[in-house]
Amino acid sequence: MISRSRIASALAATILLPMTSALAADYDPPIYVDQAPDYQPVEVGSGWYLRGDVGYAFSHPFDETSNNPGFSHSRTLFDASVGMGYHFNDYLRADLNLGILPSNKFGDSVDTTCSGSTTTTVVDNTSGSITSQITTRPTTQPCKGSSNALNKAYSLMANGYIDLGTYVGITPYIGAGAGVVYDKYASTIGAKNCTPSSSSVVGNGTTTTTQFNCDDPAGYGGQVSSKASYDFAYSLAAGLSYQVTRNVSVDLGYEYLSVPTAKYVAYDNGLFNVHKGVNFQTVKLGLRYDLW
């Protein structure tokens, strides 16, 4: 019985073997292709922005006042800057700004005397010849005197800001910065406006002419002083920004800018004195444009 089963199994295997090979030859295995990654567009300039600001210095060192009727002054308490910055993430950004700072100029004029010499010439009216000529020095005559000064400065500041989150479209921020300020002052003290003058008297057959000459060896330009320097500056800032469009934001903020070693000329009760240390407190309005 066992022998018959083995013989039947062998015969079945012999018959089915060719059919298995044929089926195997006709079978094609599936081909697996890796899925291509999703297309990610590259944003050129992503994170960078441009900015521009204007400000008004409500606290400044330029408080010149005088009861002298000859005193005059003008000042520009507005500042302006342009720059470029970068968003490191949603909370941290930094920018580099080039700006012009508030400036002023002032002066006073007084009645004074100018030194020089006086030449007296006597001419005979008949012959037209000079009969005598005498020069006297020093002599003086009334003239106008003046003093004036100016201050101006430019800044290059690197600033960092922390955005404190956005609430109903408004983002409060705080910031600080450091940089360099180019500042210059110039003054002229005691300048005199000397004008030559002459007068003539006719009598007794002669003409006597008196001529005042502006020939003071000391000159009339006054004491001139000026200085320009590059000084370290630092700033503190706080404010609010509002995103108007996807790329445009408006800033309204406060900035304290200090230049501890800068020098400037001030008007102190009629005296033109040099002071050290310049501080500005400014309200600023700015515009940022994101480059993406």
PDB file of N, CA and C in Angstrom, residues 19-101:
ATOM      1  N   MET A  19       4.784  22.234 -15.600  1.00  0.00           N
ATOM      2  CA  MET A  19       3.786  23.291 -15.506  1.00  0.00           C
ATOM      3  C   MET A  19       4.249  24.388 -14.546  1.00  0.00           C
ATOM      4  N   THR A  20       4.907  24.022 -13.419  1.00  0.00           N
ATOM      5  CA  THR A  20       5.413  25.013 -12.451  1.00  0.00           C
ATOM      6  C   THR A  20       6.470  25.884 -13.062  1.00  0.00           C
ATOM      7  N   SER A  21       7.369  25.296 -13.848  1.00  0.00           N
ATOM      8  CA  SER A  21       8.430  26.073 -14.497  1.00  0.00           C
ATOM      9  C   SER A  21       7.840  27.062 -15.485  1.00  0.00           C
ATOM     10  N   ALA A  22       6.813  26.644 -16.219  1.00  0.00           N
ATOM     11  CA  ALA A  22       6.191  27.530 -17.205  1.00  0.00           C
ATOM     12  C   ALA A  22       5.515  28.714 -16.530  1.00  0.00           C
ATOM     13  N   LEU A  23       4.805  28.428 -15.417  1.00  0.00           N
ATOM     14  CA  LEU A  23       4.160  29.523 -14.689  1.00  0.00           C
ATOM     15  C   LEU A  23       5.178  30.489 -14.115  1.00  0.00           C
ATOM     16  N   ALA A  24       6.307  29.934 -13.606  1.00  0.00           N
ATOM     17  CA  ALA A  24       7.353  30.792 -13.045  1.00  0.00           C
ATOM     18  C   ALA A  24       7.952  31.664 -14.119  1.00  0.00           C
ATOM     19  N   ALA A  25       8.091  31.134 -15.330  1.00  0.00           N
ATOM     20  CA  ALA A  25       8.676  31.915 -16.423  1.00  0.00           C
ATOM     21  C   ALA A  25       7.760  33.049 -16.824  1.00  0.00           C
ATOM     22  N   ASP A  26       6.425  32.892 -16.682  1.00  0.00           N
ATOM     23  CA  ASP A  26       5.491  33.936 -17.077  1.00  0.00           C
ATOM     24  C   ASP A  26       5.279  35.003 -15.998  1.00  0.00           C
ATOM     25  N   TYR A  27       5.794  34.851 -14.793  1.00  0.00           N
ATOM     26  CA  TYR A  27       5.508  35.784 -13.672  1.00  0.00           C
ATOM     27  C   TYR A  27       6.517  36.937 -13.674  1.00  0.00           C
ATOM     28  N   ASP A  28       6.013  38.208 -13.668  1.00  0.00           N
ATOM     29  CA  ASP A  28       6.858  39.408 -13.570  1.00  0.00           C
ATOM     30  C   ASP A  28       6.685  40.015 -12.185  1.00  0.00           C
ATOM     31  N   PRO A  29       7.744  40.162 -11.411  1.00  0.00           N
ATOM     32  CA  PRO A  29       7.625  40.744 -10.057  1.00  0.00           C
ATOM     33  C   PRO A  29       7.272  42.230 -10.148  1.00  0.00           C
ATOM     34  N   PRO A  30       6.567  42.812  -9.169  1.00  0.00           N
ATOM     35  CA  PRO A  30       6.206  44.247  -9.177  1.00  0.00           C
ATOM     36  C   PRO A  30       7.443  45.142  -9.049  1.00  0.00           C
ATOM     37  N   ILE A  31       7.399  46.293  -9.676  1.00  0.00           N
ATOM     38  CA  ILE A  31       8.496  47.268  -9.605  1.00  0.00           C
ATOM     39  C   ILE A  31       8.077  48.385  -8.657  1.00  0.00           C
ATOM     40  N   TYR A  32       8.909  48.675  -7.643  1.00  0.00           N
ATOM     41  CA  TYR A  32       8.634  49.708  -6.645  1.00  0.00           C
ATOM     42  C   TYR A  32       9.478  50.947  -6.952  1.00  0.00           C
ATOM     43  N   VAL A  33       8.829  52.110  -7.111  1.00  0.00           N
ATOM     44  CA  VAL A  33       9.522  53.369  -7.398  1.00  0.00           C
ATOM     45  C   VAL A  33       9.344  54.306  -6.214  1.00  0.00           C
ATOM     46  N   ASP A  34      10.483  54.847  -5.698  1.00  0.00           N
ATOM     47  CA  ASP A  34      10.400  55.787  -4.572  1.00  0.00           C
ATOM     48  C   ASP A  34       9.661  57.046  -5.000  1.00  0.00           C
ATOM     49  N   GLN A  35       8.793  57.546  -4.108  1.00  0.00           N
ATOM     50  CA  GLN A  35       8.019  58.745  -4.409  1.00  0.00           C
ATOM     51  C   GLN A  35       8.930  59.968  -4.428  1.00  0.00           C
ATOM     52  N   ALA A  36       8.808  60.814  -5.442  1.00  0.00           N
ATOM     53  CA  ALA A  36       9.628  62.028  -5.551  1.00  0.00           C
ATOM     54  C   ALA A  36       9.230  63.007  -4.462  1.00  0.00           C
ATOM     55  N   PRO A  37      10.197  63.727  -3.872  1.00  0.00           N
ATOM     56  CA  PRO A  37       9.866  64.708  -2.820  1.00  0.00           C
ATOM     57  C   PRO A  37       9.037  65.855  -3.374  1.00  0.00           C
ATOM     58  N   ASP A  38       8.205  66.411  -2.503  1.00  0.00           N
ATOM     59  CA  ASP A  38       7.379  67.542  -2.904  1.00  0.00           C
ATOM     60  C   ASP A  38       8.251  68.727  -3.278  1.00  0.00           C
ATOM     61  N   TYR A  39       7.826  69.487  -4.271  1.00  0.00           N
ATOM     62  CA  TYR A  39       8.581  70.659  -4.737  1.00  0.00           C
ATOM     63  C   TYR A  39       8.504  71.765  -3.690  1.00  0.00           C
ATOM     64  N   GLN A  40       9.657  72.257  -3.314  1.00  0.00           N
ATOM     65  CA  GLN A  40       9.727  73.344  -2.349  1.00  0.00           C
ATOM     66  C   GLN A  40      10.347  74.555  -3.029  1.00  0.00           C
ATOM     67  N   PRO A  41       9.581  75.609  -3.278  1.00  0.00           N
ATOM     68  CA  PRO A  41      10.156  76.789  -3.924  1.00  0.00           C
ATOM     69  C   PRO A  41      11.169  77.470  -3.022  1.00  0.00           C
ATOM     70  N   VAL A  42      12.239  77.988  -3.590  1.00  0.00           N
ATOM     71  CA  VAL A  42      13.275  78.699  -2.854  1.00  0.00           C
ATOM     72  C   VAL A  42      12.952  80.182  -2.867  1.00  0.00           C
ATOM     73  N   GLU A  43      12.866  80.773  -1.685  1.00  0.00           N
ATOM     74  CA  GLU A  43      12.546  82.187  -1.573  1.00  0.00           C
ATOM     75  C   GLU A  43      13.836  82.989  -1.564  1.00  0.00           C
ATOM     76  N   VAL A  44      14.098  83.703  -2.642  1.00  0.00           N
ATOM     77  CA  VAL A  44      15.305  84.513  -2.735  1.00  0.00           C
ATOM     78  C   VAL A  44      15.152  85.717  -1.818  1.00  0.00           C
ATOM     79  N   GLY A  45      16.138  85.934  -0.920  1.00  0.00           N
ATOM     80  CA  GLY A  45      16.092  87.065  -0.010  1.00  0.00           C
ATOM     81  C   GLY A  45      15.242  86.824   1.219  1.00  0.00           C
ATOM     82  N   SER A  46      14.810  85.626   1.463  1.00  0.00           N
ATOM     83  CA  SER A  46      13.946  85.340   2.589  1.00  0.00           C
ATOM     84  C   SER A  46      14.612  85.744   3.896  1.00  0.00           C
ATOM     85  N   GLY A  47      13.872  86.489   4.737  1.00  0.00           N
ATOM     86  CA  GLY A  47      14.373  86.924   6.027  1.00  0.00           C
ATOM     87  C   GLY A  47      14.937  88.333   6.028  1.00  0.00           C
ATOM     88  N   TRP A  48      15.314  88.858   4.876  1.00  0.00           N
ATOM     89  CA  TRP A  48      15.902  90.192   4.793  1.00  0.00           C
ATOM     90  C   TRP A  48      14.808  91.246   4.645  1.00  0.00           C
ATOM     91  N   TYR A  49      15.107  92.457   5.137  1.00  0.00           N
ATOM     92  CA  TYR A  49      14.156  93.554   4.971  1.00  0.00           C
ATOM     93  C   TYR A  49      14.898  94.885   4.858  1.00  0.00           C
ATOM     94  N   LEU A  50      14.225  95.840   4.254  1.00  0.00           N
ATOM     95  CA  LEU A  50      14.699  97.215   4.168  1.00  0.00           C
ATOM     96  C   LEU A  50      13.879  98.065   5.125  1.00  0.00           C
ATOM     97  N   ARG A  51      14.473  99.150   5.617  1.00  0.00           N
ATOM     98  CA  ARG A  51      13.727 100.012   6.522  1.00  0.00           C
ATOM     99  C   ARG A  51      14.133 101.469   6.348  1.00  0.00           C
ATOM    100  N   GLY A  52      13.215 102.361   6.691  1.00  0.00           N
ATOM    101  CA  GLY A  52      13.472 103.788   6.715  1.00  0.00           C
ATOM    102  C   GLY A  52      12.721 104.401   7.884  1.00  0.00           C
ATOM    103  N   ASP A  53      13.338 105.391   8.543  1.00  0.00           N
ATOM    104  CA  ASP A  53      12.739 105.995   9.732  1.00  0.00           C
ATOM    105  C   ASP A  53      12.919 107.507   9.707  1.00  0.00           C
ATOM    106  N   VAL A  54      11.957 108.204  10.284  1.00  0.00           N
ATOM    107  CA  VAL A  54      12.088 109.621  10.604  1.00  0.00           C
ATOM    108  C   VAL A  54      11.720 109.782  12.071  1.00  0.00           C
ATOM    109  N   GLY A  55      12.355 110.749  12.719  1.00  0.00           N
ATOM    110  CA  GLY A  55      12.098 110.932  14.136  1.00  0.00           C
ATOM    111  C   GLY A  55      12.136 112.394  14.536  1.00  0.00           C
ATOM    112  N   TYR A  56      11.586 112.674  15.725  1.00  0.00           N
ATOM    113  CA  TYR A  56      11.607 114.023  16.284  1.00  0.00           C
ATOM    114  C   TYR A  56      12.194 113.944  17.687  1.00  0.00           C
ATOM    115  N   ALA A  57      13.248 114.722  17.922  1.00  0.00           N
ATOM    116  CA  ALA A  57      13.932 114.714  19.220  1.00  0.00           C
ATOM    117  C   ALA A  57      13.229 115.689  20.167  1.00  0.00           C
ATOM    118  N   PHE A  58      12.455 115.171  21.099  1.00  0.00           N
ATOM    119  CA  PHE A  58      11.783 116.034  22.063  1.00  0.00           C
ATOM    120  C   PHE A  58      12.684 116.358  23.251  1.00  0.00           C
ATOM    121  N   SER A  59      13.800 115.641  23.389  1.00  0.00           N
ATOM    122  CA  SER A  59      14.800 115.951  24.411  1.00  0.00           C
ATOM    123  C   SER A  59      16.156 115.992  23.721  1.00  0.00           C
ATOM    124  N   HIS A  60      16.864 117.114  23.884  1.00  0.00           N
ATOM    125  CA  HIS A  60      18.094 117.346  23.125  1.00  0.00           C
ATOM    126  C   HIS A  60      18.938 118.390  23.856  1.00  0.00           C
ATOM    127  N   PRO A  61      20.199 118.569  23.469  1.00  0.00           N
ATOM    128  CA  PRO A  61      21.049 119.549  24.157  1.00  0.00           C
ATOM    129  C   PRO A  61      20.993 120.952  23.560  1.00  0.00           C
ATOM    130  N   PHE A  62      20.134 121.191  22.583  1.00  0.00           N
ATOM    131  CA  PHE A  62      20.171 122.448  21.840  1.00  0.00           C
ATOM    132  C   PHE A  62      19.103 123.423  22.343  1.00  0.00           C
ATOM    133  N   ASP A  63      19.256 123.900  23.579  1.00  0.00           N
ATOM    134  CA  ASP A  63      18.309 124.855  24.157  1.00  0.00           C
ATOM    135  C   ASP A  63      18.987 126.216  24.271  1.00  0.00           C
ATOM    136  N   GLU A  64      19.085 126.938  23.160  1.00  0.00           N
ATOM    137  CA  GLU A  64      19.746 128.231  23.160  1.00  0.00           C
ATOM    138  C   GLU A  64      18.701 129.327  23.333  1.00  0.00           C
ATOM    139  N   THR A  65      18.878 130.150  24.348  1.00  0.00           N
ATOM    140  CA  THR A  65      17.992 131.282  24.575  1.00  0.00           C
ATOM    141  C   THR A  65      18.830 132.478  24.991  1.00  0.00           C
ATOM    142  N   SER A  66      18.355 133.679  24.658  1.00  0.00           N
ATOM    143  CA  SER A  66      19.073 134.900  25.009  1.00  0.00           C
ATOM    144  C   SER A  66      18.135 136.083  24.900  1.00  0.00           C
ATOM    145  N   ASN A  67      18.368 137.066  25.768  1.00  0.00           N
ATOM    146  CA  ASN A  67      17.626 138.321  25.697  1.00  0.00           C
ATOM    147  C   ASN A  67      18.321 139.332  24.798  1.00  0.00           C
ATOM    148  N   ASN A  68      19.468 138.964  24.268  1.00  0.00           N
ATOM    149  CA  ASN A  68      20.191 139.860  23.381  1.00  0.00           C
ATOM    150  C   ASN A  68      19.394 140.038  22.089  1.00  0.00           C
ATOM    151  N   PRO A  69      19.058 141.272  21.726  1.00  0.00           N
ATOM    152  CA  PRO A  69      18.269 141.468  20.501  1.00  0.00           C
ATOM    153  C   PRO A  69      19.009 141.016  19.248  1.00  0.00           C
ATOM    154  N   GLY A  70      20.320 140.895  19.316  1.00  0.00           N
ATOM    155  CA  GLY A  70      21.071 140.441  18.155  1.00  0.00           C
ATOM    156  C   GLY A  70      21.220 138.937  18.065  1.00  0.00           C
ATOM    157  N   PHE A  71      20.593 138.192  19.001  1.00  0.00           N
ATOM    158  CA  PHE A  71      20.745 136.738  19.008  1.00  0.00           C
ATOM    159  C   PHE A  71      19.830 136.093  17.970  1.00  0.00           C
ATOM    160  N   SER A  72      20.337 135.080  17.285  1.00  0.00           N
ATOM    161  CA  SER A  72      19.534 134.321  16.309  1.00  0.00           C
ATOM    162  C   SER A  72      19.936 132.862  16.387  1.00  0.00           C
ATOM    163  N   HIS A  73      19.001 131.982  16.079  1.00  0.00           N
ATOM    164  CA  HIS A  73      19.320 130.555  16.100  1.00  0.00           C
ATOM    165  C   HIS A  73      18.338 129.796  15.218  1.00  0.00           C
ATOM    166  N   SER A  74      18.785 128.647  14.752  1.00  0.00           N
ATOM    167  CA  SER A  74      17.938 127.723  14.005  1.00  0.00           C
ATOM    168  C   SER A  74      18.392 126.314  14.348  1.00  0.00           C
ATOM    169  N   ARG A  75      17.466 125.382  14.305  1.00  0.00           N
ATOM    170  CA  ARG A  75      17.806 124.005  14.632  1.00  0.00           C
ATOM    171  C   ARG A  75      16.886 123.069  13.884  1.00  0.00           C
ATOM    172  N   THR A  76      17.407 121.899  13.625  1.00  0.00           N
ATOM    173  CA  THR A  76      16.650 120.827  12.990  1.00  0.00           C
ATOM    174  C   THR A  76      16.578 119.672  13.979  1.00  0.00           C
ATOM    175  N   LEU A  77      15.425 119.502  14.592  1.00  0.00           N
ATOM    176  CA  LEU A  77      15.261 118.466  15.608  1.00  0.00           C
ATOM    177  C   LEU A  77      14.750 117.158  15.024  1.00  0.00           C
ATOM    178  N   PHE A  78      14.588 117.096  13.708  1.00  0.00           N
ATOM    179  CA  PHE A  78      14.196 115.853  13.050  1.00  0.00           C
ATOM    180  C   PHE A  78      15.457 115.068  12.671  1.00  0.00           C
ATOM    181  N   ASP A  79      15.360 113.760  12.762  1.00  0.00           N
ATOM    182  CA  ASP A  79      16.427 112.899  12.264  1.00  0.00           C
ATOM    183  C   ASP A  79      15.837 111.917  11.255  1.00  0.00           C
ATOM    184  N   ALA A  80      16.693 111.234  10.546  1.00  0.00           N
ATOM    185  CA  ALA A  80      16.250 110.278   9.526  1.00  0.00           C
ATOM    186  C   ALA A  80      17.316 109.219   9.356  1.00  0.00           C
ATOM    187  N   SER A  81      16.906 108.023   8.950  1.00  0.00           N
ATOM    188  CA  SER A  81      17.856 106.927   8.736  1.00  0.00           C
ATOM    189  C   SER A  81      17.297 105.940   7.728  1.00  0.00           C
ATOM    190  N   VAL A  82      18.188 105.216   7.088  1.00  0.00           N
ATOM    191  CA  VAL A  82      17.834 104.112   6.195  1.00  0.00           C
ATOM    192  C   VAL A  82      18.731 102.935   6.556  1.00  0.00           C
ATOM    193  N   GLY A  83      18.225 101.723   6.307  1.00  0.00           N
ATOM    194  CA  GLY A  83      19.025 100.565   6.666  1.00  0.00           C
ATOM    195  C   GLY A  83      18.478  99.273   6.100  1.00  0.00           C
ATOM    196  N   MET A  84      19.149  98.191   6.474  1.00  0.00           N
ATOM    197  CA  MET A  84      18.777  96.849   6.037  1.00  0.00           C
ATOM    198  C   MET A  84      18.909  95.902   7.221  1.00  0.00           C
ATOM    199  N   GLY A  85      17.962  94.949   7.320  1.00  0.00           N
ATOM    200  CA  GLY A  85      17.974  94.046   8.460  1.00  0.00           C
ATOM    201  C   GLY A  85      17.627  92.618   8.073  1.00  0.00           C
ATOM    202  N   TYR A  86      17.612  91.753   9.107  1.00  0.00           N
ATOM    203  CA  TYR A  86      17.363  90.332   8.891  1.00  0.00           C
ATOM    204  C   TYR A  86      16.535  89.761  10.039  1.00  0.00           C
ATOM    205  N   HIS A  87      15.494  88.972   9.696  1.00  0.00           N
ATOM    206  CA  HIS A  87      14.696  88.231  10.669  1.00  0.00           C
ATOM    207  C   HIS A  87      15.381  86.890  10.940  1.00  0.00           C
ATOM    208  N   PHE A  88      15.879  86.688  12.149  1.00  0.00           N
ATOM    209  CA  PHE A  88      16.462  85.392  12.490  1.00  0.00           C
ATOM    210  C   PHE A  88      15.368  84.365  12.770  1.00  0.00           C
ATOM    211  N   ASN A  89      14.304  84.807  13.380  1.00  0.00           N
ATOM    212  CA  ASN A  89      13.126  83.970  13.593  1.00  0.00           C
ATOM    213  C   ASN A  89      11.948  84.907  13.860  1.00  0.00           C
ATOM    214  N   ASP A  90      10.850  84.365  14.382  1.00  0.00           N
ATOM    215  CA  ASP A  90       9.662  85.186  14.597  1.00  0.00           C
ATOM    216  C   ASP A  90       9.821  86.178  15.738  1.00  0.00           C
ATOM    217  N   TYR A  91      10.892  86.058  16.529  1.00  0.00           N
ATOM    218  CA  TYR A  91      11.040  86.903  17.706  1.00  0.00           C
ATOM    219  C   TYR A  91      12.308  87.754  17.709  1.00  0.00           C
ATOM    220  N   LEU A  92      13.268  87.428  16.871  1.00  0.00           N
ATOM    221  CA  LEU A  92      14.553  88.118  16.916  1.00  0.00           C
ATOM    222  C   LEU A  92      14.911  88.651  15.537  1.00  0.00           C
ATOM    223  N   ARG A  93      15.279  89.936  15.481  1.00  0.00           N
ATOM    224  CA  ARG A  93      15.728  90.565  14.236  1.00  0.00           C
ATOM    225  C   ARG A  93      16.803  91.591  14.548  1.00  0.00           C
ATOM    226  N   ALA A  94      17.535  91.975  13.531  1.00  0.00           N
ATOM    227  CA  ALA A  94      18.608  92.952  13.689  1.00  0.00           C
ATOM    228  C   ALA A  94      18.751  93.731  12.395  1.00  0.00           C
ATOM    229  N   ASP A  95      19.245  94.979  12.506  1.00  0.00           N
ATOM    230  CA  ASP A  95      19.451  95.775  11.302  1.00  0.00           C
ATOM    231  C   ASP A  95      20.623  96.734  11.480  1.00  0.00           C
ATOM    232  N   LEU A  96      21.112  97.238  10.362  1.00  0.00           N
ATOM    233  CA  LEU A  96      22.206  98.204  10.304  1.00  0.00           C
ATOM    234  C   LEU A  96      21.669  99.461   9.639  1.00  0.00           C
ATOM    235  N   ASN A  97      21.852 100.622  10.305  1.00  0.00           N
ATOM    236  CA  ASN A  97      21.223 101.860   9.841  1.00  0.00           C
ATOM    237  C   ASN A  97      22.238 102.988   9.740  1.00  0.00           C
ATOM    238  N   LEU A  98      22.098 103.775   8.683  1.00  0.00           N
ATOM    239  CA  LEU A  98      22.883 104.994   8.485  1.00  0.00           C
ATOM    240  C   LEU A  98      21.937 106.176   8.625  1.00  0.00           C
ATOM    241  N   GLY A  99      22.289 107.140   9.507  1.00  0.00           N
ATOM    242  CA  GLY A  99      21.345 108.215   9.778  1.00  0.00           C
ATOM    243  C   GLY A  99      21.993 109.573   9.933  1.00  0.00           C
ATOM    244  N   ILE A 100      21.150 110.591   9.876  1.00  0.00           N
ATOM    245  CA  ILE A 100      21.543 111.965  10.151  1.00  0.00           C
ATOM    246  C   ILE A 100      20.829 112.395  11.422  1.00  0.00           C
ATOM    247  N   LEU A 101      21.564 113.029  12.338  1.00  0.00           N
ATOM    248  CA  LEU A 101      21.035 113.380  13.646  1.00  0.00           C
ATOM    249  C   LEU A 101      20.633 114.857  13.689  1.00  0.00           C
TER     250      LEU A 101
END
